[in-house]
Amino acid sequence: MHGLLHEMLQEAPLKPYNDNDSRLMKWTKGVDIFPKDYIYVPIHGGIHWSLVLICHPSAIINQLLQPPVKKMAAGRALSKNGPDKPLMLHLDSLSGTHDPAPIFQKLRWYLEQEWKWRMNNAMEESVPRTWKNSFLAAGVQVPEVRFSKQMLPGISMASRLPQQDDSVDCGLFLLSYIDFFSAADPMYVLAAGGLDSTDVIVASPKPEAANPSTIMSKLWFSKQNTARLRSHMLVLMSKLMLGTLPAHDARYHRIKSAVEEYDKMLNIKGYRYLRPVEYLAFQTEQDAQETMCGGH
């Protein structure tokens, strides 16, 4: 989801959707967010960027469904071993810069309004609409939907994550959080036993992209690797430009030369940005070498 969504949420009053909120509704027009396993919400404020990760928003139905309505399949993590409620995580690379409490409050309001709007919108199919119709078909009164603090808890993860040590790399860390979490694509995320960052469980990440013992920990990825993301993004944009410039354009050869030089760089940590799969493979190899050296 776009970072400007949070700016609009900050400006929006905590009251039901109306015509003045049409800008918010346009963000998800034609897209039902509730079957999604994870939703990223970039947060910008005070010249700083952080990230909220909304986990399993459709798990709200596990709390609301009542007999004779059967539980619905919405989101792969909604199983007997999965989460019984949604969860929000605040990922901040500069701990204490963004207060997560008001951010969580606004996002709860937004999700509640989005659910109600989609539930009553006969023009689009959605989890909320199907959920409502299942009650009506059973002749059961539709329960009120409330994304309360209890139903949708929020947890600050700052103390558990890699942190920046300067004042300029917050955007790079935000993108790294998204890149590494998306590649890991865990089966589900839940809070077990409490609402502290140490209670957060990340279950069954993809083994080629994440180590279960380091995912969403301070050893998840290095500051050194994140710092190289700036050059990596520049090269990605340069490659896009090459696809639009004619070969006779003077800029074409300068850009092409720079891209080729970058591609020749050693594909190891410290020289260039390593995507999650590359990073994990390199780190695993390094750990194995250190273990062998330690054995001798």
Coordinates of C-alpha atoms in Angstrom, one line a residue:
M1 CA 0.0 0.0 0.0
H2 CA 1.2 3.5 -0.8
G3 CA 2.9 5.6 1.8
L4 CA 0.6 8.5 1.1
L5 CA -2.2 6.4 2.5
H6 CA -0.9 7.1 6.0
E7 CA -0.8 10.8 5.3
M8 CA -4.5 10.7 4.3
L9 CA -5.3 8.6 7.3
Q10 CA -3.6 11.2 9.6
E11 CA -5.9 13.9 8.0
A12 CA -9.0 11.8 8.2
P13 CA -11.3 12.1 11.3
L14 CA -12.1 8.9 13.2
K15 CA -15.6 8.6 12.0
P16 CA -17.5 6.4 9.4
Y17 CA -16.6 6.6 5.7
N18 CA -18.3 9.4 3.8
D19 CA -17.9 11.2 0.5
N20 CA -14.9 13.1 2.0
D21 CA -13.1 9.8 2.4
S22 CA -13.3 8.9 -1.3
R23 CA -9.6 9.3 -1.7
L24 CA -9.0 6.5 0.8
M25 CA -11.5 4.2 -1.0
K26 CA -9.7 4.7 -4.3
W27 CA -6.5 3.2 -3.0
T28 CA -8.1 -0.3 -2.9
K29 CA -10.7 0.1 -5.7
G30 CA -11.2 -3.3 -7.2
V31 CA -8.8 -4.9 -4.8
D32 CA -10.1 -6.7 -1.7
I33 CA -7.2 -6.4 0.9
F34 CA -8.7 -8.8 3.4
P35 CA -7.7 -12.1 1.7
K36 CA -4.1 -10.9 1.6
D37 CA -1.7 -12.6 4.1
Y38 CA 0.3 -9.4 4.6
I39 CA -0.2 -5.7 3.9
Y40 CA 2.7 -3.2 3.9
V41 CA 1.9 0.4 5.0
P42 CA 4.9 2.7 4.7
I43 CA 4.8 5.5 7.3
H44 CA 6.3 8.9 6.8
G45 CA 6.6 11.7 9.4
G46 CA 9.2 14.0 10.7
I47 CA 11.5 13.3 7.7
H48 CA 11.6 9.7 8.8
W49 CA 10.2 6.5 7.3
S50 CA 9.0 3.4 9.1
L51 CA 6.8 0.5 8.2
V52 CA 3.7 -1.2 9.5
L53 CA 3.1 -4.8 8.6
I54 CA -0.5 -5.9 8.9
C55 CA -0.6 -9.7 9.2
H56 CA -3.7 -11.8 8.2
P57 CA -6.4 -9.1 8.2
S58 CA -9.1 -11.7 7.4
A59 CA -8.4 -13.6 10.6
I60 CA -10.9 -11.1 12.1
I61 CA -13.6 -13.5 10.9
N62 CA -12.3 -16.2 13.4
Q63 CA -13.4 -13.9 16.2
L64 CA -16.7 -12.9 14.7
L65 CA -18.2 -16.0 13.1
Q66 CA -20.9 -17.7 15.1
P67 CA -23.0 -20.8 14.5
P68 CA -24.6 -21.8 12.2
V69 CA -22.2 -20.0 9.9
K70 CA -19.2 -22.0 9.0
K71 CA -15.7 -20.6 9.0
M72 CA -14.6 -19.3 5.6
A73 CA -11.3 -19.8 3.8
A74 CA -9.7 -16.4 3.5
G75 CA -6.0 -16.2 3.5
R76 CA -3.8 -19.3 3.5
A77 CA -2.8 -18.9 7.2
L78 CA -6.4 -19.3 8.5
S79 CA -6.1 -22.9 9.6
K80 CA -6.4 -24.8 12.9
N81 CA -2.7 -24.1 13.5
G82 CA -2.7 -20.5 12.2
P83 CA -3.5 -17.2 13.9
D84 CA -6.9 -16.6 15.4
K85 CA -6.7 -12.8 15.0
P86 CA -4.9 -10.3 12.8
L87 CA -1.8 -8.6 14.0
M88 CA 0.1 -5.3 13.3
L89 CA 3.8 -5.0 13.6
H90 CA 5.7 -1.6 13.5
L91 CA 9.1 -2.0 11.9
D92 CA 11.2 1.1 12.7
S93 CA 15.0 1.3 12.0
L94 CA 15.3 4.3 14.3
S95 CA 13.6 3.3 17.5
G96 CA 11.5 5.9 19.2
T97 CA 11.2 8.2 16.2
H98 CA 7.6 7.2 15.3
D99 CA 5.1 6.6 18.1
P100 CA 3.3 3.4 17.0
A101 CA 0.2 3.9 19.2
P102 CA -1.5 6.6 17.1
I103 CA -0.5 4.8 13.9
F104 CA -2.1 1.6 15.0
Q105 CA -5.2 3.5 16.1
K106 CA -5.6 5.1 12.6
L107 CA -5.0 1.8 10.9
R108 CA -7.6 0.0 13.0
W109 CA -10.1 2.7 12.1
Y110 CA -9.2 2.4 8.4
L111 CA -9.6 -1.4 8.4
E112 CA -12.9 -1.2 10.2
Q113 CA -14.3 1.3 7.7
E114 CA -12.9 -0.6 4.7
W115 CA -14.5 -3.8 6.0
K116 CA -17.9 -2.1 6.5
W117 CA -17.8 -0.4 3.1
R118 CA -16.9 -3.6 1.3
M119 CA -19.4 -5.6 3.3
N120 CA -22.2 -3.4 2.0
N121 CA -20.8 -2.8 -1.5
A122 CA -22.9 -5.1 -3.8
M123 CA -20.8 -4.0 -6.9
E124 CA -17.7 -5.9 -5.8
E125 CA -17.0 -9.4 -4.5
S126 CA -15.0 -9.4 -1.3
V127 CA -14.4 -11.4 1.9
P128 CA -16.5 -9.0 3.9
R129 CA -19.4 -9.2 1.4
T130 CA -19.3 -13.0 1.3
W131 CA -19.1 -13.1 5.0
K132 CA -22.2 -10.9 5.4
N133 CA -24.1 -13.0 2.8
S134 CA -23.3 -16.2 4.7
F135 CA -25.1 -14.8 7.8
L136 CA -28.1 -13.6 5.7
A137 CA -28.4 -16.9 4.0
A138 CA -28.5 -18.7 7.4
G139 CA -31.1 -16.2 8.7
V140 CA -28.7 -15.0 11.4
Q141 CA -28.1 -11.4 12.3
V142 CA -24.9 -10.0 11.0
P143 CA -22.5 -9.2 13.9
E144 CA -20.9 -5.7 14.2
V145 CA -17.3 -5.6 13.0
R146 CA -14.9 -3.9 15.3
F147 CA -11.2 -3.8 14.7
S148 CA -10.5 -2.9 18.4
K149 CA -7.1 -3.0 20.1
Q150 CA -8.0 -6.4 21.6
M151 CA -9.1 -7.8 18.2
L152 CA -6.2 -6.3 16.3
P153 CA -3.2 -5.8 18.6
G154 CA -0.1 -3.9 17.6
I155 CA 3.5 -4.5 18.5
S156 CA 6.6 -2.5 18.1
M157 CA 9.4 -4.6 16.7
A158 CA 12.2 -1.9 16.8
S159 CA 14.1 -3.6 19.7
R160 CA 14.3 -6.8 17.7
L161 CA 15.3 -5.6 14.2
P162 CA 18.5 -4.4 12.4
Q163 CA 18.8 -0.6 13.2
Q164 CA 20.4 2.2 11.2
D165 CA 23.4 4.1 12.7
D166 CA 22.9 7.3 10.7
S167 CA 20.2 9.8 9.9
V168 CA 19.7 9.1 6.2
D169 CA 19.2 5.3 5.6
C170 CA 15.6 4.9 7.0
G171 CA 14.2 4.5 3.6
L172 CA 16.7 1.8 2.7
F173 CA 15.9 -0.1 5.9
L174 CA 12.2 0.2 5.1
L175 CA 12.8 -1.3 1.7
S176 CA 15.1 -4.0 3.1
Y177 CA 12.4 -5.0 5.6
I178 CA 9.9 -5.4 2.8
D179 CA 12.4 -7.2 0.5
F180 CA 13.6 -9.7 3.1
F181 CA 10.1 -10.3 4.6
S182 CA 8.5 -10.8 1.1
A183 CA 11.2 -13.2 0.1
A184 CA 10.8 -15.2 3.3
D185 CA 7.0 -15.3 2.8
P186 CA 6.3 -17.0 6.1
M187 CA 3.2 -19.2 6.5
Y188 CA 1.9 -17.0 9.3
V189 CA 3.0 -14.5 11.9
L190 CA 1.4 -14.4 15.4
A191 CA 1.9 -13.1 18.9
A192 CA 2.2 -16.0 21.4
G193 CA 1.7 -15.3 25.0
G194 CA 1.9 -11.5 25.1
L195 CA 2.3 -8.2 23.2
D196 CA 6.1 -7.8 23.3
S197 CA 8.4 -8.2 20.3
T198 CA 9.9 -11.3 21.8
D199 CA 6.4 -12.9 21.7
V200 CA 6.2 -12.6 17.9
I201 CA 6.5 -16.0 16.0
V202 CA 7.4 -16.1 12.3
A203 CA 6.4 -19.6 11.2
S204 CA 7.8 -21.6 8.3
P205 CA 9.7 -19.0 6.2
K206 CA 11.0 -20.1 2.8
P207 CA 14.3 -21.9 3.6
E208 CA 16.1 -20.5 0.6
A209 CA 15.4 -16.9 1.6
A210 CA 15.3 -16.9 5.4
N211 CA 16.8 -18.6 8.4
P212 CA 14.1 -19.3 11.1
S213 CA 16.6 -18.4 13.8
T214 CA 17.5 -14.9 12.4
I215 CA 14.4 -13.7 10.5
M216 CA 13.1 -10.5 12.0
S217 CA 16.0 -10.4 14.5
K218 CA 19.1 -8.1 14.7
L219 CA 20.9 -10.7 12.6
W220 CA 18.3 -10.7 9.8
F221 CA 20.5 -8.6 7.5
S222 CA 23.5 -6.4 7.9
K223 CA 23.7 -2.6 7.9
Q224 CA 26.5 -3.0 5.3
N225 CA 24.2 -4.8 2.9
T226 CA 21.4 -2.3 3.4
A227 CA 23.8 0.6 2.6
R228 CA 24.5 -1.0 -0.8
L229 CA 20.8 -0.9 -1.7
R230 CA 21.1 2.7 -2.9
S231 CA 23.5 1.7 -5.7
H232 CA 21.4 -1.4 -6.5
M233 CA 18.3 0.8 -7.0
L234 CA 20.3 3.3 -9.1
V235 CA 21.3 0.4 -11.4
L236 CA 17.8 -0.9 -11.6
M237 CA 16.5 2.5 -12.7
S238 CA 19.4 2.8 -15.1
K239 CA 18.4 -0.5 -16.7
L240 CA 14.9 0.8 -17.1
M241 CA 16.2 3.9 -18.8
L242 CA 18.2 1.8 -21.2
G243 CA 15.0 0.3 -22.4
T244 CA 13.6 3.7 -23.3
L245 CA 16.7 5.5 -24.8
P246 CA 17.7 5.0 -28.4
A247 CA 21.2 3.7 -28.9
H248 CA 22.4 6.9 -30.6
D249 CA 21.5 9.0 -27.5
A250 CA 24.7 10.1 -25.8
R251 CA 23.3 9.2 -22.4
Y252 CA 22.7 5.6 -23.5
H253 CA 26.4 4.6 -23.6
R254 CA 27.2 6.4 -20.4
I255 CA 24.4 4.6 -18.6
K256 CA 25.2 1.3 -20.2
S257 CA 28.9 1.5 -19.2
A258 CA 28.0 2.3 -15.6
V259 CA 25.6 -0.7 -15.5
E260 CA 28.2 -3.0 -17.0
E261 CA 30.7 -1.9 -14.4
Y262 CA 28.3 -2.6 -11.6
D263 CA 27.5 -6.0 -12.9
K264 CA 31.2 -6.9 -12.9
M265 CA 31.5 -6.2 -9.2
L266 CA 31.9 -9.2 -6.9
N267 CA 28.6 -10.6 -5.9
I268 CA 29.4 -10.7 -2.2
K269 CA 28.4 -8.8 0.8
G270 CA 30.1 -5.4 1.1
Y271 CA 30.5 -5.0 -2.6
R272 CA 26.9 -4.9 -3.8
Y273 CA 23.5 -5.3 -2.4
L274 CA 22.5 -9.0 -2.0
R275 CA 18.9 -9.9 -2.4
P276 CA 17.6 -12.2 0.4
V277 CA 18.3 -15.5 -1.3
E278 CA 21.8 -14.4 -2.2
Y279 CA 22.4 -12.9 1.2
L280 CA 21.3 -16.1 3.1
A281 CA 23.4 -18.3 0.8
F282 CA 26.5 -16.1 1.3
Q283 CA 25.9 -15.9 5.1
T284 CA 25.5 -19.6 5.4
E285 CA 28.7 -20.2 3.5
Q286 CA 30.6 -17.7 5.7
D287 CA 29.2 -19.3 8.9
A288 CA 30.3 -22.7 7.6
Q289 CA 33.8 -21.5 6.9
E290 CA 34.1 -19.9 10.3
T291 CA 33.0 -23.2 11.9
M292 CA 35.6 -25.1 10.0
C293 CA 38.3 -22.6 10.9
G294 CA 37.2 -22.8 14.5
G295 CA 37.5 -26.5 14.4
H296 CA 41.1 -26.3 13.3

